[in-house]
XYZ file of N, CA and C in Angstrom:
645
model
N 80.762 88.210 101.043
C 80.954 87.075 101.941
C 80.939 85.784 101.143
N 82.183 84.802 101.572
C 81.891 83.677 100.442
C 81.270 82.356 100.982
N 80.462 81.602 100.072
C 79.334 81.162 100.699
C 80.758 79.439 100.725
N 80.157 79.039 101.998
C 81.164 77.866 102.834
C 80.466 76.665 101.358
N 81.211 75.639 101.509
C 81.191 74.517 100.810
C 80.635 73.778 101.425
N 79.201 73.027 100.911
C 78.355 72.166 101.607
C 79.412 70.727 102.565
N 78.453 70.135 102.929
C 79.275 69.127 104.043
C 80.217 68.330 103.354
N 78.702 67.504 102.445
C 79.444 66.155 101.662
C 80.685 66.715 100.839
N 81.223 68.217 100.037
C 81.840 68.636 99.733
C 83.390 68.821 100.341
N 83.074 68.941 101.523
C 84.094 69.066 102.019
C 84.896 68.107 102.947
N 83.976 67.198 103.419
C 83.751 65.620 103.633
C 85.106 64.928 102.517
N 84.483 65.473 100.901
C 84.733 64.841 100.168
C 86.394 65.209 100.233
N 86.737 66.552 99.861
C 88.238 67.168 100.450
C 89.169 66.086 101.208
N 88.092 66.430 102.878
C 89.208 65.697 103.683
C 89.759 64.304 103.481
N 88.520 63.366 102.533
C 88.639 62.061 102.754
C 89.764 61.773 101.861
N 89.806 63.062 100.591
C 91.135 62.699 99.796
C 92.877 62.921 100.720
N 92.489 64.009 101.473
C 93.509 64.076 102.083
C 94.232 62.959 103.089
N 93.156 62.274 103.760
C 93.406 61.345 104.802
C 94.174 60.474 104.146
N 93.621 59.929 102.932
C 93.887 58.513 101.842
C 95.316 59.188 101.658
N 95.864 60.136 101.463
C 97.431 60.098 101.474
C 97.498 61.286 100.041
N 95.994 61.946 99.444
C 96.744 62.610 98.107
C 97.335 63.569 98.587
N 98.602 64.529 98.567
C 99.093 65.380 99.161
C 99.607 66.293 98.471
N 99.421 65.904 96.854
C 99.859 67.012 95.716
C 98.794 68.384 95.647
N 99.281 69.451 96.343
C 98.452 70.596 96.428
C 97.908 70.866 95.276
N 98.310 70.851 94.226
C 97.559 71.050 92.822
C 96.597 69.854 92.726
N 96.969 69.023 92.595
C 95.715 67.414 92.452
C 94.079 67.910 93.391
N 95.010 68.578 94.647
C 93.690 68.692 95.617
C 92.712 70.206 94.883
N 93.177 70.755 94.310
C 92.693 71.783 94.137
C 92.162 71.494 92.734
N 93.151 71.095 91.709
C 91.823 70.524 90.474
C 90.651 69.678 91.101
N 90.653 68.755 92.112
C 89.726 67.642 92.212
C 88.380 68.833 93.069
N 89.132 69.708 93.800
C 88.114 70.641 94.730
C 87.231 71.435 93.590
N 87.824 71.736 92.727
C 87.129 72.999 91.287
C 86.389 72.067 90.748
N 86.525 70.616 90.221
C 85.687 70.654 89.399
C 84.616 69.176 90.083
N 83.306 70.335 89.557
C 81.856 69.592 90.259
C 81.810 68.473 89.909
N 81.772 67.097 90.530
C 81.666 66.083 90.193
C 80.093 65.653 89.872
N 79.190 66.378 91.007
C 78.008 66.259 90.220
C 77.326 66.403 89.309
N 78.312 67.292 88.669
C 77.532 67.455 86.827
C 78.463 66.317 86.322
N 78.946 65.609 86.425
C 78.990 64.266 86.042
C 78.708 63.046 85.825
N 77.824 63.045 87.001
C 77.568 61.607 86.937
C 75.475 61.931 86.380
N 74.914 61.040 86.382
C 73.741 60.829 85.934
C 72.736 61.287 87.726
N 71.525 62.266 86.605
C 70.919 63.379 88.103
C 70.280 61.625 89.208
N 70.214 60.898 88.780
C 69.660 59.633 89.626
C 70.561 59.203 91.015
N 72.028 59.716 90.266
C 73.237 59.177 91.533
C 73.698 60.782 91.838
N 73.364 61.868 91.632
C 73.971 63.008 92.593
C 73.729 63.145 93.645
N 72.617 62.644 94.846
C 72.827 62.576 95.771
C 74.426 61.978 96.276
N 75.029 61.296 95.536
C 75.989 60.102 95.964
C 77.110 60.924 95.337
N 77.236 62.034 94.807
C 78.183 62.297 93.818
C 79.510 62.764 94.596
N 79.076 62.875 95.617
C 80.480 63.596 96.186
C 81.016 62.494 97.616
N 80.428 60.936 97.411
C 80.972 59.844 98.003
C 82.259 59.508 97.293
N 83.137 58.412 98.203
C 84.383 58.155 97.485
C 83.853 56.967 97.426
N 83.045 56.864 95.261
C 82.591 55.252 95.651
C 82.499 55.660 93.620
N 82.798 54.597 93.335
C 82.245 54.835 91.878
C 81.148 54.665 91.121
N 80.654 55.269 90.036
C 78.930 55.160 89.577
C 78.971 55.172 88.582
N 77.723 54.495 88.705
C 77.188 53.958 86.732
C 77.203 55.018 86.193
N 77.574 54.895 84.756
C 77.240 55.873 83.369
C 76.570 55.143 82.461
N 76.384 55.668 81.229
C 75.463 54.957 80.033
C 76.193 53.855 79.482
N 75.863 53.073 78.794
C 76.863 52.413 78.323
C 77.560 50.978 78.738
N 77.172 51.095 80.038
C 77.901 50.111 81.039
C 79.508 50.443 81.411
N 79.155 51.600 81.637
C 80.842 52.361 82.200
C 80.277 52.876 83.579
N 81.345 53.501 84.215
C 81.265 54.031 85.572
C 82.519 54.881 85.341
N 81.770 56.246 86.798
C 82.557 57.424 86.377
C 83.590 56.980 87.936
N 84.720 56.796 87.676
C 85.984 56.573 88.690
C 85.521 57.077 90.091
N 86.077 56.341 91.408
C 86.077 56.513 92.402
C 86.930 57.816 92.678
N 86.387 58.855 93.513
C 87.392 59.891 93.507
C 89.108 60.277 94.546
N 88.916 58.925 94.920
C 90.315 58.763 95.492
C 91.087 57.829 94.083
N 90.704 57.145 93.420
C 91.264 56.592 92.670
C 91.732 57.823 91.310
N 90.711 58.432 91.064
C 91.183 59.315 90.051
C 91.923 60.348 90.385
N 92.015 60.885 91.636
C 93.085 61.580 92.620
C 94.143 61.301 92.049
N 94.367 60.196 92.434
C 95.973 58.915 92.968
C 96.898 58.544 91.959
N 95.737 58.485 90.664
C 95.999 58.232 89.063
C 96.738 59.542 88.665
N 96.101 60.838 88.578
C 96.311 62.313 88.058
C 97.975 62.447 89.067
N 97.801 62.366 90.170
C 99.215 62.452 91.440
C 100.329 61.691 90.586
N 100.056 60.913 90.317
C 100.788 59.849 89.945
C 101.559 59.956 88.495
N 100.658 60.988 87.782
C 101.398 61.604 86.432
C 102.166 62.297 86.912
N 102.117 63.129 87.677
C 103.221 64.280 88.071
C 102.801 65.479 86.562
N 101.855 66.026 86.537
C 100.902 66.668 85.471
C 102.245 68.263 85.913
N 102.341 68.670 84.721
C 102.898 69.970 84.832
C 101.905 70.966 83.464
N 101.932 72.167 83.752
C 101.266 73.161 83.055
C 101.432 72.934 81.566
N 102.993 72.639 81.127
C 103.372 72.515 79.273
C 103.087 71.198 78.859
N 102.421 70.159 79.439
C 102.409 69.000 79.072
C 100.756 68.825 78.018
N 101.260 67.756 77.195
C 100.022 67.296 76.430
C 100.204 65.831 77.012
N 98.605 65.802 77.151
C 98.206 64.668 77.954
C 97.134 63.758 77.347
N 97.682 62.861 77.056
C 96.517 61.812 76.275
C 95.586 61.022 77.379
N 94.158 60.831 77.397
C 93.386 60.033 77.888
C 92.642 58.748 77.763
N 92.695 57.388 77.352
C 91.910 56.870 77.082
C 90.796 56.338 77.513
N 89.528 56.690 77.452
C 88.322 55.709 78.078
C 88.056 57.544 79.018
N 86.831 58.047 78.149
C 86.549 59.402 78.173
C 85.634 59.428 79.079
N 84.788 58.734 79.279
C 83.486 58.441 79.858
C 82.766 59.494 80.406
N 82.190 59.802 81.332
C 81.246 61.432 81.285
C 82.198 62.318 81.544
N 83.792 62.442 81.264
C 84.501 63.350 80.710
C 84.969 64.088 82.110
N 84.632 63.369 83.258
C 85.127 63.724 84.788
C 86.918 63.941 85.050
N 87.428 62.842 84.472
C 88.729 62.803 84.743
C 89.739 63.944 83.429
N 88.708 63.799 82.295
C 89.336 64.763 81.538
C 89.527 66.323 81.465
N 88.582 66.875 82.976
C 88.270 67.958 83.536
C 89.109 67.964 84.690
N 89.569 66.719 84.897
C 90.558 67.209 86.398
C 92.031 67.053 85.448
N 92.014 66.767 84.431
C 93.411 66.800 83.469
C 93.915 68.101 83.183
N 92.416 68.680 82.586
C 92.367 69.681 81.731
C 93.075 70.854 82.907
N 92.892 71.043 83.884
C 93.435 71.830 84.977
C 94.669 71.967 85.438
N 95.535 70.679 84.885
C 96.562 71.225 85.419
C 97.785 70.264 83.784
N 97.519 70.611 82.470
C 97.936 70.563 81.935
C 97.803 71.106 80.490
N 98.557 71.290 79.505
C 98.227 72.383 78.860
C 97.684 72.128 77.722
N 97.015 70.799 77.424
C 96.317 70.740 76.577
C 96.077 68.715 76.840
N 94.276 68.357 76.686
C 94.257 66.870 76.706
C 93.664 66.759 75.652
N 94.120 65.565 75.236
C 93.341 64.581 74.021
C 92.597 63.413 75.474
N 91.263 63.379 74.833
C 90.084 62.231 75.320
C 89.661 61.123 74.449
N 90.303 59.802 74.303
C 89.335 59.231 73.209
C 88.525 58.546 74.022
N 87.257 58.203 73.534
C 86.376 57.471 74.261
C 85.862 56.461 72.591
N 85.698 55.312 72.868
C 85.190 54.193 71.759
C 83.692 54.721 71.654
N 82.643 54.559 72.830
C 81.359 55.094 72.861
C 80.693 56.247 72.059
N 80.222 56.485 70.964
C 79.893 57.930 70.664
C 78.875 58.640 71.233
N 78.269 57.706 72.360
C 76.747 58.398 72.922
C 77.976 59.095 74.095
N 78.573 58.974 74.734
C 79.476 58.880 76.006
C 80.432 60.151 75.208
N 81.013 59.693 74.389
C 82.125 61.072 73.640
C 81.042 62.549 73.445
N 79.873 62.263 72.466
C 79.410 63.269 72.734
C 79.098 64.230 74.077
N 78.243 63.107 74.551
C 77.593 64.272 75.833
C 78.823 64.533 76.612
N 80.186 63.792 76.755
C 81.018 64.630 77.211
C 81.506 65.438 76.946
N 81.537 65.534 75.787
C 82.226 66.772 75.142
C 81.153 67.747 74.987
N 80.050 68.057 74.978
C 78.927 69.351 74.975
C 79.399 69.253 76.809
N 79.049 68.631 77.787
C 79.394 69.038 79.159
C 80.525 69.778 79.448
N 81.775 69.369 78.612
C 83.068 70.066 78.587
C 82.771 71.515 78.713
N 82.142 71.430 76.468
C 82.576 72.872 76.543
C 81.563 73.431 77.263
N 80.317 73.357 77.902
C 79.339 73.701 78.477
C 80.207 74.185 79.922
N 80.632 74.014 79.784
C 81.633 74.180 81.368
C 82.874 74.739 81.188
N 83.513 75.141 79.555
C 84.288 75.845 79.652
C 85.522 75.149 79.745
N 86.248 73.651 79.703
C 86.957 73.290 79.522
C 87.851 73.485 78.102
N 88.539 74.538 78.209
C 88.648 74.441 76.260
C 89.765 73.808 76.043
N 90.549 73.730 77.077
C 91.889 72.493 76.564
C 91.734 71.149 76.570
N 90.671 70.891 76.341
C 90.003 69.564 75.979
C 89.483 68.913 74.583
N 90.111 68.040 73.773
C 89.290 67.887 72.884
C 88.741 66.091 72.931
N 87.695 65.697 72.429
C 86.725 64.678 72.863
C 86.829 63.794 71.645
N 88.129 62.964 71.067
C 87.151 61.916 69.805
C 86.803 60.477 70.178
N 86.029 60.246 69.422
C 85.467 58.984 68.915
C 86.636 57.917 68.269
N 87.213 57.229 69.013
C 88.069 56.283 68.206
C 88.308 54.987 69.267
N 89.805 54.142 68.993
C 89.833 53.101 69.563
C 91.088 53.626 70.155
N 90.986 53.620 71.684
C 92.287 54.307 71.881
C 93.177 53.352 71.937
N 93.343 51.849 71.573
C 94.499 50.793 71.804
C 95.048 50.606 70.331
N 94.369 51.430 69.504
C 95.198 51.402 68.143
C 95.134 53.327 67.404
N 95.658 53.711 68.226
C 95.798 55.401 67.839
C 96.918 55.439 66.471
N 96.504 56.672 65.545
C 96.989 56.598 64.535
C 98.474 57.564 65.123
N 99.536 57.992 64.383
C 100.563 58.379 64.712
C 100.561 59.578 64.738
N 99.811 60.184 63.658
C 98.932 61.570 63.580
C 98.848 62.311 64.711
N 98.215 61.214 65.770
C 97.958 62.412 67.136
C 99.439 62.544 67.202
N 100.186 62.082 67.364
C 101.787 62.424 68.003
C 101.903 61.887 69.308
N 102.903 62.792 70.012
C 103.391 61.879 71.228
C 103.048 62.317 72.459
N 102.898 61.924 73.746
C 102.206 63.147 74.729
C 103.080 62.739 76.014
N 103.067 63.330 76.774
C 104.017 63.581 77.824
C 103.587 62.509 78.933
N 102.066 62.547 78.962
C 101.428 62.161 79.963
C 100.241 61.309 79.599
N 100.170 59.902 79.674
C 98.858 59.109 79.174
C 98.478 58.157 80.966
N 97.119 58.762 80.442
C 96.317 57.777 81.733
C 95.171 57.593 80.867
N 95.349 55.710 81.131
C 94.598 54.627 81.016
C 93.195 54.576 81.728
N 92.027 54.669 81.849
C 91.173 54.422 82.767
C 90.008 53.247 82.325
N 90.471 52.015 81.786
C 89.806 50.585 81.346
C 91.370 50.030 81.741
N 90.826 48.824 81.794
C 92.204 47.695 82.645
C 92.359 46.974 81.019
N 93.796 46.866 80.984
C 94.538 45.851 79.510
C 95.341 44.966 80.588
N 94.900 43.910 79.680
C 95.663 42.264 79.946
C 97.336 43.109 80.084
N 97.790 43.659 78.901
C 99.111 43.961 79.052
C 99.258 45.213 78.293
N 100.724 45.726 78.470
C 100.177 47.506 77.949
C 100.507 47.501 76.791
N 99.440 48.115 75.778
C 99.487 48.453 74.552
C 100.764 49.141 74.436
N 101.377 47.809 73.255
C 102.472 49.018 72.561
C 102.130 49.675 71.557
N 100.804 50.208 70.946
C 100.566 51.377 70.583
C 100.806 52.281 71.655
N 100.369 52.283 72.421
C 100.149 53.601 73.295
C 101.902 53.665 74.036
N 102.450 53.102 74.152
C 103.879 53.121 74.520
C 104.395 53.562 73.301
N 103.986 53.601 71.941
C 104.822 54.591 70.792
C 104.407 56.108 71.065
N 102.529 56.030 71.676
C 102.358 57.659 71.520
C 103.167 58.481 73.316
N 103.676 57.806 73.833
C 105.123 58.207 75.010
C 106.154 58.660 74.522
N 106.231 60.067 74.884
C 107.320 60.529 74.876
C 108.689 60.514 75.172
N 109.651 60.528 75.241
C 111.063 60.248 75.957
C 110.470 61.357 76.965
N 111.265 60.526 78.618
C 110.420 61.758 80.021
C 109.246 61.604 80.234
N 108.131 60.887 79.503
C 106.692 60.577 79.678
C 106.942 59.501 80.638
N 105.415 59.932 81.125
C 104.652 58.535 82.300
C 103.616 58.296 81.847
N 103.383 56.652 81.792
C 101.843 56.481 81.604
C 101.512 56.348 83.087
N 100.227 56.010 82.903
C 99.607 55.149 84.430
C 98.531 54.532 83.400
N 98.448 53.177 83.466
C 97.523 51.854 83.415
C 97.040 50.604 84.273
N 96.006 50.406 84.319
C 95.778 49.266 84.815
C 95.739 48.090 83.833
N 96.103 47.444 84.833
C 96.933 46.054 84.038
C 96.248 44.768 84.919
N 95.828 43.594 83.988
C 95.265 42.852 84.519
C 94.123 42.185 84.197
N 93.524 41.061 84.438
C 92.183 40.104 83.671
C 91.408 41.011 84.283
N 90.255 40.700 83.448
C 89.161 41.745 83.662
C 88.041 40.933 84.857
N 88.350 40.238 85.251
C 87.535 39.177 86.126
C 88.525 39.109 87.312
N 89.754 39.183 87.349
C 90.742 39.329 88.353
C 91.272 40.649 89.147
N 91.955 40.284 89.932
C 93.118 41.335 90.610
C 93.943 42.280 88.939
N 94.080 43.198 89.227
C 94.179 44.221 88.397
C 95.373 45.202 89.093
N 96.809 45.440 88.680
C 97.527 46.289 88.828
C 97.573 47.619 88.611
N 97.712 48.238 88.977
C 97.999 50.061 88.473
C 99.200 50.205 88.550
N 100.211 50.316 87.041
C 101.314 50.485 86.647
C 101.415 52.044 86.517
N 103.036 52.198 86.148
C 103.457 54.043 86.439
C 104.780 53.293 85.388
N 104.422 54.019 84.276
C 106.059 53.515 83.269
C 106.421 54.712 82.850
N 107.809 54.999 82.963
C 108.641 56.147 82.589
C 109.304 56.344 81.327
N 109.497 56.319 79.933
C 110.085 56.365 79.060
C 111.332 57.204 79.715
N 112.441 56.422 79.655
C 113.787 57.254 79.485
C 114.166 57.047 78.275
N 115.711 57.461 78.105
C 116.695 57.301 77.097
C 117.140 55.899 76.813
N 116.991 55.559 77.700
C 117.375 53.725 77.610
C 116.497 52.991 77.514
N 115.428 53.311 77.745
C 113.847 52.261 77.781
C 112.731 52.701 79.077
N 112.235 51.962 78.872
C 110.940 51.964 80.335
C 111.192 51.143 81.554
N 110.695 52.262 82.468
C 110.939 52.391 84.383
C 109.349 52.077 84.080
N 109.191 50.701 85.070
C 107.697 49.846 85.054
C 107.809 49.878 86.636
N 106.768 50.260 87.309
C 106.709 50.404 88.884
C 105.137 50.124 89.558
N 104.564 49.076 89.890
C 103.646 48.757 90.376
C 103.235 49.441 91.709
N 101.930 50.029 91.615
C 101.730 50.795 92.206
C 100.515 49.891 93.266
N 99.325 50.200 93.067
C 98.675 49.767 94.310
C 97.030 48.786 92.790
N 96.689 47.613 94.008
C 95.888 46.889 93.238
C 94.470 47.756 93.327
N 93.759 47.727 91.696
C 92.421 48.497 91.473
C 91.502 47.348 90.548
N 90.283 47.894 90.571
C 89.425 47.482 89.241
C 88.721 48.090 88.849
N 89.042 47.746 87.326
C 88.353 48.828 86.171
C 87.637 48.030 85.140
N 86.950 48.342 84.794
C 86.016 47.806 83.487
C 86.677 47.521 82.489
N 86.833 46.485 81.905
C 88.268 46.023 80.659
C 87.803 47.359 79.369
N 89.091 47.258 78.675
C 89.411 48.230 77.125
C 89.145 47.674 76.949
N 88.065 47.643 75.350
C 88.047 46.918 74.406
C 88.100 47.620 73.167
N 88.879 46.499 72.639
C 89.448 47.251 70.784
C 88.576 47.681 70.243
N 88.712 48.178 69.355
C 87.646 48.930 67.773
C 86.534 49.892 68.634
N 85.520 51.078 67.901
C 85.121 51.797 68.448
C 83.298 51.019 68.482
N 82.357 51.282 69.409
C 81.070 50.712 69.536
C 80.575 50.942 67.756
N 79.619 50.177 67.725
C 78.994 49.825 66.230
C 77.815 51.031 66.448
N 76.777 50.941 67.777
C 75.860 51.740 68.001
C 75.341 52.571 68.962
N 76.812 52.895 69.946
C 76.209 53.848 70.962
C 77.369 54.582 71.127
């Protein structure tokens, strides 16, 4: 007999559905993976609200209609490599990891990269890998990825990260002062250049360059 899914759990389901996510795969990575081993044991009562929460560091782990809407919004397919920047307790890189076939995570933080990455593999994510770097100046090394989502807001979009786009790639970024109204962009690399399409207004904790000195 299989045991039913507590309230707030399923609470949590419908409320994505209502908000408009309707990509049957999106709903089903976001349903698999526990958001409460994510966030810090102080806010799991709250973990399965559509509201966002502190992490170490002075980060917060994404609202879960927002990280829905973001992942929908790649149009994520099974053969894709998917770059992440801004790793943070490694929540969104677990709803990546599900429906694409391999993610890169950089996170600047090394207290934040680590424990996400022991939670990963602690959980069995293995198409995940976790570094320590600056994701607004990536070396060329990583290569190019099909699929990049932004989760810190840039004044304007790194054209580093528009070299690591593929021809057929989408990013999704937020765009915007870090004290202001903040856009969520969707850019398409074609053959001719980039399809820029403003999507709906968010706020996110600003990127910042180079990787932390001590955490």
């Amino acid at each position: 007999m299989s045991i039913p899914a507590p309230p707030e759990k399923m609470m949590f389901q419908l409320s994505l559905r209502r908000r408009g996510i309707s990509d049957q795969a999106v709903l089903h990575a976001m349903e698999a993976v526990p958001r409460d081993r994510f966030v810090d044991p102080i806010h799991r009562d709250g973990a399965w609200r559509d509201t966002a929460l502190p992490i170490a560091c002075g980060q917060t782990i994404s609202q879960p209609f927002v990280a829905a809407y973001m992942t929908e919004q790649l149009g994520l397919r099974a053969d894709h490599r998917a770059l992440e920047i801004g790793t943070g307790s490694g929540y969104q890189a677990a709803i990546l990891s599900r429906l694409a076939k391999w993610v890169l995570s950089v996170e600047r933080f090394k207290t934040l990269a680590d424990s996400a990455r022991q939670r990963l593999e602690d959980m069995r994510y293995d198409n995940v890998e976790v570094m320590v770097g600056d994701g607004l100046a990536l070396p060329e090394a990583v290569g190019e990825f099909d699929r990049i989502i932004v989760t810190a807001s840039v004044a304007e979009v790194p054209q580093s990260l528009l070299d690591r786009l593929a021809v057929g790639g989408v990013m999704i970024v937020p765009v915007g002062p870090p004290a202001g109204r903040q856009t969520l962009l969707r850019l398409v690399r074609g053959q001719d250049g980039l399809v820029r399409k403003p999507l709906v207004d968010v706020r996110f904790v600003p990127a910042i360059p180079g990787t932390a000195r001590e955490l």
